[in-house]
PDB file of C-alpha atoms and ligand atoms in Angstrom:
ATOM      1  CA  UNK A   5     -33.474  62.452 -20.423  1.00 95.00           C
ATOM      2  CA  UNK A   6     -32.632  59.944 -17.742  1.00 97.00           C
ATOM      3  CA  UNK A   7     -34.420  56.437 -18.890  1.00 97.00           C
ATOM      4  CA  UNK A   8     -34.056  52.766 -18.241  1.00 98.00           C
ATOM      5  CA  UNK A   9     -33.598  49.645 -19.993  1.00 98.00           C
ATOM      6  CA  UNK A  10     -35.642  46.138 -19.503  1.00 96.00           C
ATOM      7  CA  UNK A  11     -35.254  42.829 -22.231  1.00 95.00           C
ATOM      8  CA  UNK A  12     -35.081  44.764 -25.097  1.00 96.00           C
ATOM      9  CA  UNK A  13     -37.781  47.293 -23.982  1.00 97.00           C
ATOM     10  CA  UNK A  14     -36.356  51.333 -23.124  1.00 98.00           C
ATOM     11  CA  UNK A  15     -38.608  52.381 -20.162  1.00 98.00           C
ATOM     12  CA  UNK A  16     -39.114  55.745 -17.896  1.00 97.00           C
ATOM     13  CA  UNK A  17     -37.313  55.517 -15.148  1.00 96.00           C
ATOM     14  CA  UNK A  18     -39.753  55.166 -12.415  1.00 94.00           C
ATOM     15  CA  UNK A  19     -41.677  52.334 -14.226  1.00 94.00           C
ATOM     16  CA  UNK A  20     -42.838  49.104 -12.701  1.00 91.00           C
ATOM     17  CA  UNK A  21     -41.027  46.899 -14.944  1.00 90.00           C
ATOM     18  CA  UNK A  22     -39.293  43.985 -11.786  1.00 90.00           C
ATOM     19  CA  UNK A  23     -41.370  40.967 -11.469  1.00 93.00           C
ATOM     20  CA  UNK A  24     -41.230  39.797  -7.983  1.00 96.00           C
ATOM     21  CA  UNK A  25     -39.384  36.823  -8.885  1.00 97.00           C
ATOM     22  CA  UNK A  26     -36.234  38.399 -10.847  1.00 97.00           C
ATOM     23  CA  UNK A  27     -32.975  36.691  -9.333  1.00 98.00           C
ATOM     24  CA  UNK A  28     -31.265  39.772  -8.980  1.00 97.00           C
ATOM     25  CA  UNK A  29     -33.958  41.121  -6.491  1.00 96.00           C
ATOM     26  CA  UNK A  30     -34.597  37.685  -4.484  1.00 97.00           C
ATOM     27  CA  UNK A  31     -30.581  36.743  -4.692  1.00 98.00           C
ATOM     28  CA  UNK A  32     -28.435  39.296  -5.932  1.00 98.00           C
ATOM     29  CA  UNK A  33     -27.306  36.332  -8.476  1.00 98.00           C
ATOM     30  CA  UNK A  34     -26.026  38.496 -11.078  1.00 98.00           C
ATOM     31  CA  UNK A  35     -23.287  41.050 -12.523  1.00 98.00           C
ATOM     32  CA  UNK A  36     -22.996  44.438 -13.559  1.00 98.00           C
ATOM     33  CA  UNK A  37     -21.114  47.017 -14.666  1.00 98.00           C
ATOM     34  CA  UNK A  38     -21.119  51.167 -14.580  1.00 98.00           C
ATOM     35  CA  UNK A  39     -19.671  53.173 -17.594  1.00 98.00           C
ATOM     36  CA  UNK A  40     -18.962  56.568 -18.081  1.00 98.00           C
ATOM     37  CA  UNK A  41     -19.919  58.967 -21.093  1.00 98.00           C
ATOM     38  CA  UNK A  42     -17.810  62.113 -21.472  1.00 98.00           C
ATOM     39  CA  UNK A  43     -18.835  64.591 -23.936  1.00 97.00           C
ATOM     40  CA  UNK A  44     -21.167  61.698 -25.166  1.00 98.00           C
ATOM     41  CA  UNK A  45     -18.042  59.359 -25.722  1.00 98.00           C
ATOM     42  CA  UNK A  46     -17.763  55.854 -23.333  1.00 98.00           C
ATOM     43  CA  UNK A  47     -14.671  55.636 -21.821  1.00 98.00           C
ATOM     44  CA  UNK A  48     -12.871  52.977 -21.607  1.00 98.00           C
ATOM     45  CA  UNK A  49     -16.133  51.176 -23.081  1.00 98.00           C
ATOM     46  CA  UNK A  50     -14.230  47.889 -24.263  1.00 98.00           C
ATOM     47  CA  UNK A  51     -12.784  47.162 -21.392  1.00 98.00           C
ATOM     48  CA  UNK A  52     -15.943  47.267 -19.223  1.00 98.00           C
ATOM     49  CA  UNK A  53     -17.455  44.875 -21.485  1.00 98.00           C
ATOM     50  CA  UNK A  54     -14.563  42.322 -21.405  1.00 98.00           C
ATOM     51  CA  UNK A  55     -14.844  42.579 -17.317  1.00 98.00           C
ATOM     52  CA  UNK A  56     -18.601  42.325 -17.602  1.00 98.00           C
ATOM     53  CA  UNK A  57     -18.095  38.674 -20.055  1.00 98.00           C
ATOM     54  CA  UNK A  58     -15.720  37.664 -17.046  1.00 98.00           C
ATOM     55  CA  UNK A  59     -18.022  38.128 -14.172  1.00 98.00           C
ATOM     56  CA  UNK A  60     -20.835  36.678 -16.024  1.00 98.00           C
ATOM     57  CA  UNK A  61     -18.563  33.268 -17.086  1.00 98.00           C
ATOM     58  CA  UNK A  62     -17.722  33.253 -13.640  1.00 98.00           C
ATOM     59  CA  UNK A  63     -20.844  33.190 -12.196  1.00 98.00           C
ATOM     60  CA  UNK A  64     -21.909  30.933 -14.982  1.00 98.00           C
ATOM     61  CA  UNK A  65     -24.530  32.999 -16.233  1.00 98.00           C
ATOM     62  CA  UNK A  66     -25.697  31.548 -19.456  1.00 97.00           C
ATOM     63  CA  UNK A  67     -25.139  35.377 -22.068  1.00 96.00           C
ATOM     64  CA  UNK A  68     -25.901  34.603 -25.473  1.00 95.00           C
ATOM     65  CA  UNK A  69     -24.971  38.809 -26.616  1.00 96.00           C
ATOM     66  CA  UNK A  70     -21.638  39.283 -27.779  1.00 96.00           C
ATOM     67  CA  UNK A  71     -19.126  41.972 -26.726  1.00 97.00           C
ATOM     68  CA  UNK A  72     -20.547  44.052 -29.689  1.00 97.00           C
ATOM     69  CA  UNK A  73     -24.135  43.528 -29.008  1.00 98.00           C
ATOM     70  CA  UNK A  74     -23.675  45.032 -25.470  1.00 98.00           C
ATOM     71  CA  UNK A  75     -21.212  47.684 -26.869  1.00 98.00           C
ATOM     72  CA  UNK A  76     -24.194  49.113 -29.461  1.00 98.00           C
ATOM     73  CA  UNK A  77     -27.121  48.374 -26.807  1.00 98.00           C
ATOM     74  CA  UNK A  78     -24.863  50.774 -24.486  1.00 98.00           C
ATOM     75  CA  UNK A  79     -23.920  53.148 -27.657  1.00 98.00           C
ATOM     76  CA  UNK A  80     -27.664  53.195 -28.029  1.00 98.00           C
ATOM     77  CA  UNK A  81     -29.196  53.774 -24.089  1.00 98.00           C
ATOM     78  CA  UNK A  82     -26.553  57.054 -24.284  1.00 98.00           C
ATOM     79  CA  UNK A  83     -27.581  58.382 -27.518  1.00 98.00           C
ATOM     80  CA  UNK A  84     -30.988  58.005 -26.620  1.00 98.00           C
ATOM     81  CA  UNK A  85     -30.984  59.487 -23.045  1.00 98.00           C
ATOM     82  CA  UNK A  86     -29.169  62.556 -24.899  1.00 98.00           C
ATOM     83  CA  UNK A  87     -26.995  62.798 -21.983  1.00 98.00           C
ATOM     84  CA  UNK A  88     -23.057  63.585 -22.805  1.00 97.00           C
ATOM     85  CA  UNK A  89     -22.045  63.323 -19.427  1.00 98.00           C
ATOM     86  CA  UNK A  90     -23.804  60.409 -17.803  1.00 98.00           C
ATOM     87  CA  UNK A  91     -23.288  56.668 -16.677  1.00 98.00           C
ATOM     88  CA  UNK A  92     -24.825  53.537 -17.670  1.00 98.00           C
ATOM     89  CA  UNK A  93     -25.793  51.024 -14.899  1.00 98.00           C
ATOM     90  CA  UNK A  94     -26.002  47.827 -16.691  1.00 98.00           C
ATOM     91  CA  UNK A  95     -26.913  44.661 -14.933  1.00 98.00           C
ATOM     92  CA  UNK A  96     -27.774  41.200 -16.005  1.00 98.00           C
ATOM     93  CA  UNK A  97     -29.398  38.369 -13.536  1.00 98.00           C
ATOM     94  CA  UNK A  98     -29.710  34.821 -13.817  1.00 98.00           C
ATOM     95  CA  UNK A  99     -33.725  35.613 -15.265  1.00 98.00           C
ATOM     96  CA  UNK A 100     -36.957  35.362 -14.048  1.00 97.00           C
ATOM     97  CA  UNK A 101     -38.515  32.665 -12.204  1.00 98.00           C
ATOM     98  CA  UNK A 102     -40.062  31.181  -9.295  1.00 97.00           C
ATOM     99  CA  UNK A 103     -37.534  31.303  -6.372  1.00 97.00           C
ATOM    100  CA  UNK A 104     -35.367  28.247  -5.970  1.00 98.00           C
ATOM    101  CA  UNK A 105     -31.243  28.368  -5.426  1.00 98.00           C
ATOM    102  CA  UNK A 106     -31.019  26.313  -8.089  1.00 98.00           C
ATOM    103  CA  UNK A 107     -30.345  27.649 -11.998  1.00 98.00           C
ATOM    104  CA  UNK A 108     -33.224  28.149 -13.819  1.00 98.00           C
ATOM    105  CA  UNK A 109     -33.732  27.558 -17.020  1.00 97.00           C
ATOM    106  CA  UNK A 110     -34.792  31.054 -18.589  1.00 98.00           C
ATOM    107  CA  UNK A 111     -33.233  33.583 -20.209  1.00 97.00           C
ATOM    108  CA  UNK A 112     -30.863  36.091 -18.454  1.00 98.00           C
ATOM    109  CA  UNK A 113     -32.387  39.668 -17.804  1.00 98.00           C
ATOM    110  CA  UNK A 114     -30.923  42.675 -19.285  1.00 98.00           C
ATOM    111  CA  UNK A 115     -31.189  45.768 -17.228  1.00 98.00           C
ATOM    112  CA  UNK A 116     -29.448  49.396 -17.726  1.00 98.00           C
ATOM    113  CA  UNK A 117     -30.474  52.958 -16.567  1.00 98.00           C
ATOM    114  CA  UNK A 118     -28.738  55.874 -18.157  1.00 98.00           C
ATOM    115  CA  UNK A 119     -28.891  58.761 -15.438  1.00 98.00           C
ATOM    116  CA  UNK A 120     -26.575  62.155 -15.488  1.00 98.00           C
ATOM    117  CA  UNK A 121     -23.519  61.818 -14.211  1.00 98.00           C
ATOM    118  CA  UNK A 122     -22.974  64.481 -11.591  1.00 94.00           C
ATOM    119  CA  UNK A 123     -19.549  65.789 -10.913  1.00 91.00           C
ATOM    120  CA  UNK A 124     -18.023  65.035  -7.362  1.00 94.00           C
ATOM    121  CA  UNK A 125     -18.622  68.149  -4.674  1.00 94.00           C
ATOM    122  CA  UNK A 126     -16.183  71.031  -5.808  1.00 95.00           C
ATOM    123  CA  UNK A 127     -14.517  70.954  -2.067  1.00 95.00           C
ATOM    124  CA  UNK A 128     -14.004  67.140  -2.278  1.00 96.00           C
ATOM    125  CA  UNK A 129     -12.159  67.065  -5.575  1.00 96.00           C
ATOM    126  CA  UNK A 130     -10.069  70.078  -4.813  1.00 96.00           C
ATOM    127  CA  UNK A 131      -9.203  69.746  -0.538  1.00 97.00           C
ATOM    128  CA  UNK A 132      -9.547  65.429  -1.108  1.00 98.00           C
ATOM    129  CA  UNK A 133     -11.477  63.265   0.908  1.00 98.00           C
ATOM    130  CA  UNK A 134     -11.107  61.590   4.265  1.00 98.00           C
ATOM    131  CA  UNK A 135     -11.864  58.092   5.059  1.00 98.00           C
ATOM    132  CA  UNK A 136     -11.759  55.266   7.110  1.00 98.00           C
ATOM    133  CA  UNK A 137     -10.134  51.977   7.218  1.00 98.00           C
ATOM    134  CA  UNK A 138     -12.685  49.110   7.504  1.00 98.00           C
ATOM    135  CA  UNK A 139     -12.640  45.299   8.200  1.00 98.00           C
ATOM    136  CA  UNK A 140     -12.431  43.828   4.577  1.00 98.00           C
ATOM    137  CA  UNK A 141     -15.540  41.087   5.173  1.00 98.00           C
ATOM    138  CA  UNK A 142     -16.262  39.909   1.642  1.00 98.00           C
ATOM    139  CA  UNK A 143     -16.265  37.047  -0.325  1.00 98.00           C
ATOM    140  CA  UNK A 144     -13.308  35.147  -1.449  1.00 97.00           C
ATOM    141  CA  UNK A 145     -13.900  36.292  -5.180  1.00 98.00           C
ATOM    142  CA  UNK A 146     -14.291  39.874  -5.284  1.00 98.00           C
ATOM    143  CA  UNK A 147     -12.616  39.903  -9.004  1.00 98.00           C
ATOM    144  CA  UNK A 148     -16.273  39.445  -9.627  1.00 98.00           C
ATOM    145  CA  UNK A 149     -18.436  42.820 -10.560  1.00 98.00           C
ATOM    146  CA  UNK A 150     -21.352  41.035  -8.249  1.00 98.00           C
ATOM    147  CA  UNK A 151     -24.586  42.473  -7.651  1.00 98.00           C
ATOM    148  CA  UNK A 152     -23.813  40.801  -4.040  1.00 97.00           C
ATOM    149  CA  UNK A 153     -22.644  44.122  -2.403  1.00 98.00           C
ATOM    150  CA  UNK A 154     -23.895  43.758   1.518  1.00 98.00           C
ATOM    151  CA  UNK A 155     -20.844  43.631   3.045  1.00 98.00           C
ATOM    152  CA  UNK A 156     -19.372  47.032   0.605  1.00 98.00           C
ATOM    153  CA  UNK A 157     -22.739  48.724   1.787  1.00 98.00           C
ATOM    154  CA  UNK A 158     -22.208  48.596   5.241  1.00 98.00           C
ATOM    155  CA  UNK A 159     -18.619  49.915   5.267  1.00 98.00           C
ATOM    156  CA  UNK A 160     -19.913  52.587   3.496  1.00 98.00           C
ATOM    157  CA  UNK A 161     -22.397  53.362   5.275  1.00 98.00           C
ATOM    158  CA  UNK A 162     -19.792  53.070   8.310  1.00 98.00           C
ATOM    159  CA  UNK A 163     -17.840  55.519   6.236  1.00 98.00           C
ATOM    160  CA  UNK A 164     -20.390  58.201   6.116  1.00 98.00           C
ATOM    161  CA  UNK A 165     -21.654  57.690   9.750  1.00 98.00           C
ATOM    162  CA  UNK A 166     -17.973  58.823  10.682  1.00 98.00           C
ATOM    163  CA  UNK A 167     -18.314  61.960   8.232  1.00 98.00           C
ATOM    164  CA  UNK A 168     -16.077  60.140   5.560  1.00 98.00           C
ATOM    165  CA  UNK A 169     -16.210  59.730   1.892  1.00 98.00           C
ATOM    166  CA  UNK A 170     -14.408  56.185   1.632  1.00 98.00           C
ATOM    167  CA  UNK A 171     -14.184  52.738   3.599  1.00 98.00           C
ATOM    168  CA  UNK A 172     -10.675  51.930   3.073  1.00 98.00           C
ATOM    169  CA  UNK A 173     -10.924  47.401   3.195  1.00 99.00           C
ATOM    170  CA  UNK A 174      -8.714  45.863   5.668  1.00 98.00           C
ATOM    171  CA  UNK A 175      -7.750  42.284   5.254  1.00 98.00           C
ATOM    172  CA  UNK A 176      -5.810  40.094   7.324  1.00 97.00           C
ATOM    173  CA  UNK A 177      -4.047  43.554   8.040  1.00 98.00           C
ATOM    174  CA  UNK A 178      -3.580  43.902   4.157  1.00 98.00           C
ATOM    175  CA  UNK A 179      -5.145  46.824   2.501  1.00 98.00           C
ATOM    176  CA  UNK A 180      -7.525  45.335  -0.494  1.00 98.00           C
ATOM    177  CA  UNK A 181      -9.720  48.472  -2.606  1.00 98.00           C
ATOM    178  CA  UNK A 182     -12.128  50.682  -1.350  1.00 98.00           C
ATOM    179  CA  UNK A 183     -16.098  49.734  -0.739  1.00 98.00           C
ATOM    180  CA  UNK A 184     -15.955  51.064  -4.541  1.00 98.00           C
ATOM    181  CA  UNK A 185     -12.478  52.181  -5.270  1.00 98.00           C
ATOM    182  CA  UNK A 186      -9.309  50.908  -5.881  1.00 99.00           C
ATOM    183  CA  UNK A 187      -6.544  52.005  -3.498  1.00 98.00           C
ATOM    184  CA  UNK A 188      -3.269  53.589  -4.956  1.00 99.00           C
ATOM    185  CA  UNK A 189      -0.227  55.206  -2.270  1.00 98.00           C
ATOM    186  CA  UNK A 190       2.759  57.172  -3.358  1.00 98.00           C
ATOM    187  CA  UNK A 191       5.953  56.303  -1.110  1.00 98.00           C
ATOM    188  CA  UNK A 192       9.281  58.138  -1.654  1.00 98.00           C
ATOM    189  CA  UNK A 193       8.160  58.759  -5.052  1.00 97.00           C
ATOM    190  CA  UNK A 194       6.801  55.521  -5.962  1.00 98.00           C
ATOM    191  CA  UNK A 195       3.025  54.724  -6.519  1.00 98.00           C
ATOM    192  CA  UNK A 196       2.334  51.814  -5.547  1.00 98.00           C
ATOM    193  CA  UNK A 197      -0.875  49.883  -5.936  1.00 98.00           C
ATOM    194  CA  UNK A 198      -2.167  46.237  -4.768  1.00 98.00           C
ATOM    195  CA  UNK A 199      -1.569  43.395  -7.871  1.00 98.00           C
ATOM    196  CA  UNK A 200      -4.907  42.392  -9.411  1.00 98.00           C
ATOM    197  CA  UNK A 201      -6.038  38.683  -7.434  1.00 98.00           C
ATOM    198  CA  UNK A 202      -9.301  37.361  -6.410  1.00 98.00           C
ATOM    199  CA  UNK A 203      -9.431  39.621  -3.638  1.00 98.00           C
ATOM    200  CA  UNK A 204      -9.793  43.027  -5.489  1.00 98.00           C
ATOM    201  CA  UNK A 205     -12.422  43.541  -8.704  1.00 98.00           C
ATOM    202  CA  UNK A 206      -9.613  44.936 -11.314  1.00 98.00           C
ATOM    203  CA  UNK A 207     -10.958  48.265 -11.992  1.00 98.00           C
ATOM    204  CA  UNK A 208     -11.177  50.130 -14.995  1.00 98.00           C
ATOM    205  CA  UNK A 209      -9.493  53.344 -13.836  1.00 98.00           C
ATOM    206  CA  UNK A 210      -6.828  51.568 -12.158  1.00 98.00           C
ATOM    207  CA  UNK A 211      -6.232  50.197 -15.432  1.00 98.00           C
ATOM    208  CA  UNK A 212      -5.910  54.051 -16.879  1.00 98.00           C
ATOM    209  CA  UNK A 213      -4.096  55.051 -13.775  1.00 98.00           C
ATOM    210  CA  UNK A 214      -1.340  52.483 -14.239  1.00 98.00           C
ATOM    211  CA  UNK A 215      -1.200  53.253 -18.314  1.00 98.00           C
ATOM    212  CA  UNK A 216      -0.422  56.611 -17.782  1.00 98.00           C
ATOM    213  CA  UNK A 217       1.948  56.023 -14.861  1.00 98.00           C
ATOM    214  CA  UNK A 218       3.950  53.825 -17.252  1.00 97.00           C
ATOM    215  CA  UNK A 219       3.211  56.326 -20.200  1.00 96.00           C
ATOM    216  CA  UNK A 220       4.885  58.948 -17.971  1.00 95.00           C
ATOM    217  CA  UNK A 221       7.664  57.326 -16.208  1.00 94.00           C
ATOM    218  CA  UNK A 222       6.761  57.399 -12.760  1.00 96.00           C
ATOM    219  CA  UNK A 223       8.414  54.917 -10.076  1.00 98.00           C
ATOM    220  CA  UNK A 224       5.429  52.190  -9.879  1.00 97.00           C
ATOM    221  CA  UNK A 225       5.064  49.136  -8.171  1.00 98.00           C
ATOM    222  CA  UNK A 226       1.736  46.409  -7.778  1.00 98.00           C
ATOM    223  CA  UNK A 227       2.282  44.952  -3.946  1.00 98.00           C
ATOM    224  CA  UNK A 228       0.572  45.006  -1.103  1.00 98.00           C
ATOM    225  CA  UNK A 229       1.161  47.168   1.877  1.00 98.00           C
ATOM    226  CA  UNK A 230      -0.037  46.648   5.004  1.00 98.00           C
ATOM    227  CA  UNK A 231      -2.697  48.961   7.013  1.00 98.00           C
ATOM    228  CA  UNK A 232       0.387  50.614   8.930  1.00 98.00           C
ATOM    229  CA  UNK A 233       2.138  51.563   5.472  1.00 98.00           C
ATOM    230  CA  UNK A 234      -0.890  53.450   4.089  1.00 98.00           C
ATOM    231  CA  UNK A 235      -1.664  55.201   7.510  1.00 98.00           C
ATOM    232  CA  UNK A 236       2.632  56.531   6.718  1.00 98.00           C
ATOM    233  CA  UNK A 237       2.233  56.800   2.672  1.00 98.00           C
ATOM    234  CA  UNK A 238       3.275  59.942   1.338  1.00 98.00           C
ATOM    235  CA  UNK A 239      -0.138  60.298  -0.460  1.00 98.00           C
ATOM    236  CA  UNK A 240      -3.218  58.323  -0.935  1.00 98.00           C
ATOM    237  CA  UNK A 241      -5.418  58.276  -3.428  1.00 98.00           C
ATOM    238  CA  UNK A 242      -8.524  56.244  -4.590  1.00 98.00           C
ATOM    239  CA  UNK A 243      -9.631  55.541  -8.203  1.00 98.00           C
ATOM    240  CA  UNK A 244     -13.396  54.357  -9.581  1.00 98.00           C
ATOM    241  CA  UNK A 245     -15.330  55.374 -12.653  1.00 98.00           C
ATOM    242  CA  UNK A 246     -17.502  57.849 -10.644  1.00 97.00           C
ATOM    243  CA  UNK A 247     -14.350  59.529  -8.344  1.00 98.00           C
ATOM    244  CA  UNK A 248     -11.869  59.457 -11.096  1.00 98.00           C
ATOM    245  CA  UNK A 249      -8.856  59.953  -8.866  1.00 98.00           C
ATOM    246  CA  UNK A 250      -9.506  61.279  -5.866  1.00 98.00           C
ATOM    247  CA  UNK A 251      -6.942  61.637  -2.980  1.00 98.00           C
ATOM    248  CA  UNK A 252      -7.301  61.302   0.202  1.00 98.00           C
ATOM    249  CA  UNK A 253      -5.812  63.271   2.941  1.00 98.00           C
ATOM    250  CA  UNK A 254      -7.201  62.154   6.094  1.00 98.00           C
ATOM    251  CA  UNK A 255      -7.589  58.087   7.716  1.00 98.00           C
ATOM    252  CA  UNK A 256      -9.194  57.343  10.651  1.00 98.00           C
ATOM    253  CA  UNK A 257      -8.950  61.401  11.278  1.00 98.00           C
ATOM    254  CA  UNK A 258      -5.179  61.300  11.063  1.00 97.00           C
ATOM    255  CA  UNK A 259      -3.659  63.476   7.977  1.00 98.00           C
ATOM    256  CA  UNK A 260      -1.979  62.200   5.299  1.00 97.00           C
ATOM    257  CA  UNK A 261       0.618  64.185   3.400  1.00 90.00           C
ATOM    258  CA  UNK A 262      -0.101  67.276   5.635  1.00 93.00           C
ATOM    259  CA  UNK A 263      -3.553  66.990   4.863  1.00 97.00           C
ATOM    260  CA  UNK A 264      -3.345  68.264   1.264  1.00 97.00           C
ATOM    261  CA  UNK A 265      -3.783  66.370  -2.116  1.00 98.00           C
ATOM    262  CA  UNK A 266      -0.008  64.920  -3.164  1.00 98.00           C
ATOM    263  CA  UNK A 267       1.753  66.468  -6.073  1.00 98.00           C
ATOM    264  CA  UNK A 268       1.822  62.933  -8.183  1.00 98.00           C
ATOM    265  CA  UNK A 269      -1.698  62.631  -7.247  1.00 98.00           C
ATOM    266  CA  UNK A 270      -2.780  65.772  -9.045  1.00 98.00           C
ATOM    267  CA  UNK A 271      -0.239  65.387 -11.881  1.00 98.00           C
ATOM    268  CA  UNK A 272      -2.064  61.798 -12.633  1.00 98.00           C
ATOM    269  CA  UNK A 273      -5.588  63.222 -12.591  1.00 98.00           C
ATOM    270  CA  UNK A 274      -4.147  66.021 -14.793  1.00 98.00           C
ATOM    271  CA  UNK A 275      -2.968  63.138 -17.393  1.00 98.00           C
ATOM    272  CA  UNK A 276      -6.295  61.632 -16.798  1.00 98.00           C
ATOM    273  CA  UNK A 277      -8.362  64.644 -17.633  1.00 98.00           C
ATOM    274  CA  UNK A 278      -5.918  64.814 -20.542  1.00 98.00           C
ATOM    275  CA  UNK A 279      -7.455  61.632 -21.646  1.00 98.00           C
ATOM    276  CA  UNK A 280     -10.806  62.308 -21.282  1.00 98.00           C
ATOM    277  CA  UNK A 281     -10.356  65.355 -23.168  1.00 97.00           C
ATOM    278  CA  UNK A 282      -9.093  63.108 -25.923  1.00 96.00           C
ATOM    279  CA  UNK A 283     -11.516  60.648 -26.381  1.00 95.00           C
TER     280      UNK A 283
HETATM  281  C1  LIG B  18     -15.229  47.085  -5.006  1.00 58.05           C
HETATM  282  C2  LIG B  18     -14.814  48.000  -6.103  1.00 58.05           C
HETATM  283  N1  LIG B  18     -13.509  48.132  -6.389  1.00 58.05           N
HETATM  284  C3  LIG B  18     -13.069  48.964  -7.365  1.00 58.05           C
HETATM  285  C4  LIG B  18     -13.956  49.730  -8.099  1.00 58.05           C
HETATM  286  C5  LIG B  18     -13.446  50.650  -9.178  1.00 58.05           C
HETATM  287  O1  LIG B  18     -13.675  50.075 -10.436  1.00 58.05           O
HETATM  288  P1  LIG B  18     -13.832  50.957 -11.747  1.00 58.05           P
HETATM  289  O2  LIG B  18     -12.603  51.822 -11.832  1.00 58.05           O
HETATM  290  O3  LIG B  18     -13.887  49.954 -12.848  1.00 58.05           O
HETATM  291  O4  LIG B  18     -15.070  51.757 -11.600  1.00 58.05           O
HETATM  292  C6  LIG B  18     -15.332  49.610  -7.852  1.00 58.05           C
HETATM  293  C7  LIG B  18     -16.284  50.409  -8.644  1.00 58.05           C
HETATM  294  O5  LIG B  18     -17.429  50.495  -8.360  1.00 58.05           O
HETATM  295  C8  LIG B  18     -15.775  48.722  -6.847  1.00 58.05           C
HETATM  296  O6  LIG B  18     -17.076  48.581  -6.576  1.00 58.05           O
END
């Protein structure tokens, strides 16, 4: 059953439970972070925490749980919702109270939903996706998991307008992540991926990706590449906790890699699966 999560309080999902006054409604002033359960297992569970600490400490947001207190509140939201496949949304604000930039001086608010997770459309995962490139217009520290997401919206949403799954970021003609991806290409046999820096949020998948890239010897390299080098990779493909690895085989409506999903694309989601079927 799909069921969400208030200050220590498990609630049905459609609920009232969001004073008017909550931070992350009247400011976005807050973090979050979206796990995935296979087979009832977290993956990659550890990791999301440690990313979720960092955002928070960066935004200064006052946590008093530990790592493990989030870990078992997340163990526990899964085993409740009796979902094995699903992912947990789990956001905490800056609190309740009366609107005013300033920090208040209230507790943070805990917030998680546990909904199914839903594989990707069978066509998608097997033909890949097209996108678009987009004007990268975010902030200057989007290591941050932020609830601020405006400016990722709207390139989706530009995505989608022009039939597309993706909005690939564009900045200063330097290819950043996805509106909620990171962004790997494979040229003459080497995947190559941008290095971590303020202006990408490290993801956990492309933390996975590159493991079992390394695991399995494949030429790999963390640098940028500009706009024009993705539009001529050999293959493209995106990562996130909800696409896995998906490749892409169409920008701006021209193909990429003769419009089909590369070959080291589908070997690394095969190793990926792999994984999953481990855990
Ligand atoms: C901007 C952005 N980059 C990258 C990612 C991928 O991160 P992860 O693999 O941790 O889901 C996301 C996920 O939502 C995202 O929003």
């Amino acid at each position: 059953m799909e069921l969400g999560y208030i200050n220590g309080k498990f609630v049905s999902l459609d609920e009232n439970v969001l004073p008017i006054d909550e931070r992350g409604h009247q400011f976005g002033d807050g973090v979050y972070e979206v796990i995935r359960f296979y087979n009832g297992k977290p993956f990659m569970l550890m990791e999301h925490l440690e990313r979720l600490v960092k955002s928070a400490n960066a935004i200064r947001l006052p946590i008093t749980d530990t790592l493990d207190d989030f870990r078992k509140l997340i163990l526990t939201a899964a085993e409740k919702s009796q979902l094995s496949e699903c992912n947990v949304y789990l956001q905490i604000t800056r609190g309740i109270a009366t609107r005013n930039h300033l920090f208040p001086d209230v507790p943070v608010s805990i917030t998680m939903t546990v909904r199914e997770a839903k594989p990707l459309v069978r066509e998608l995962r097997e033909k890949g996706a097209a996108v678009i490139t987009h004007p990268d217009e975010r902030w200057v520290n989007c290591y941050i998991k932020s609830l601020n997401l405006l400016p990722n919206i709207l390139a989706k949403q530009a995505a989608h307008d022009a039939g597309c799954f993706e909005a690939i970021l564009v900045r200063d003609g330097i290819v950043t992540e996805g509106s909620s991806s990171n962004v790997f290409i494979v040229k003459d046999g080497t995947v190559i991926t941008p290095p971590l820096s303020k202006r990408i949020l490290a993801g956990i998948t492309r933390m996975a990706v590159i493991e079992i890239i390394r695991e399995s010897g494949v030429p790999y390299a963390e640098k940028d590449f500009s706009e024009t080098e993705l539009l001529n990779a050999d293959e493209v493909f995106i990562t996130s906790t909800t696409a896995e690895i998906l490749p892409v085989v169409s920008i701006n409506g021209s193909k990429i890699g003769g419009g089909l999903p590369g070959e080291i694309t589908k070997r690394l989601y095969q190793k990926f699966q792999e994984r999953i079927s481990k855990l």
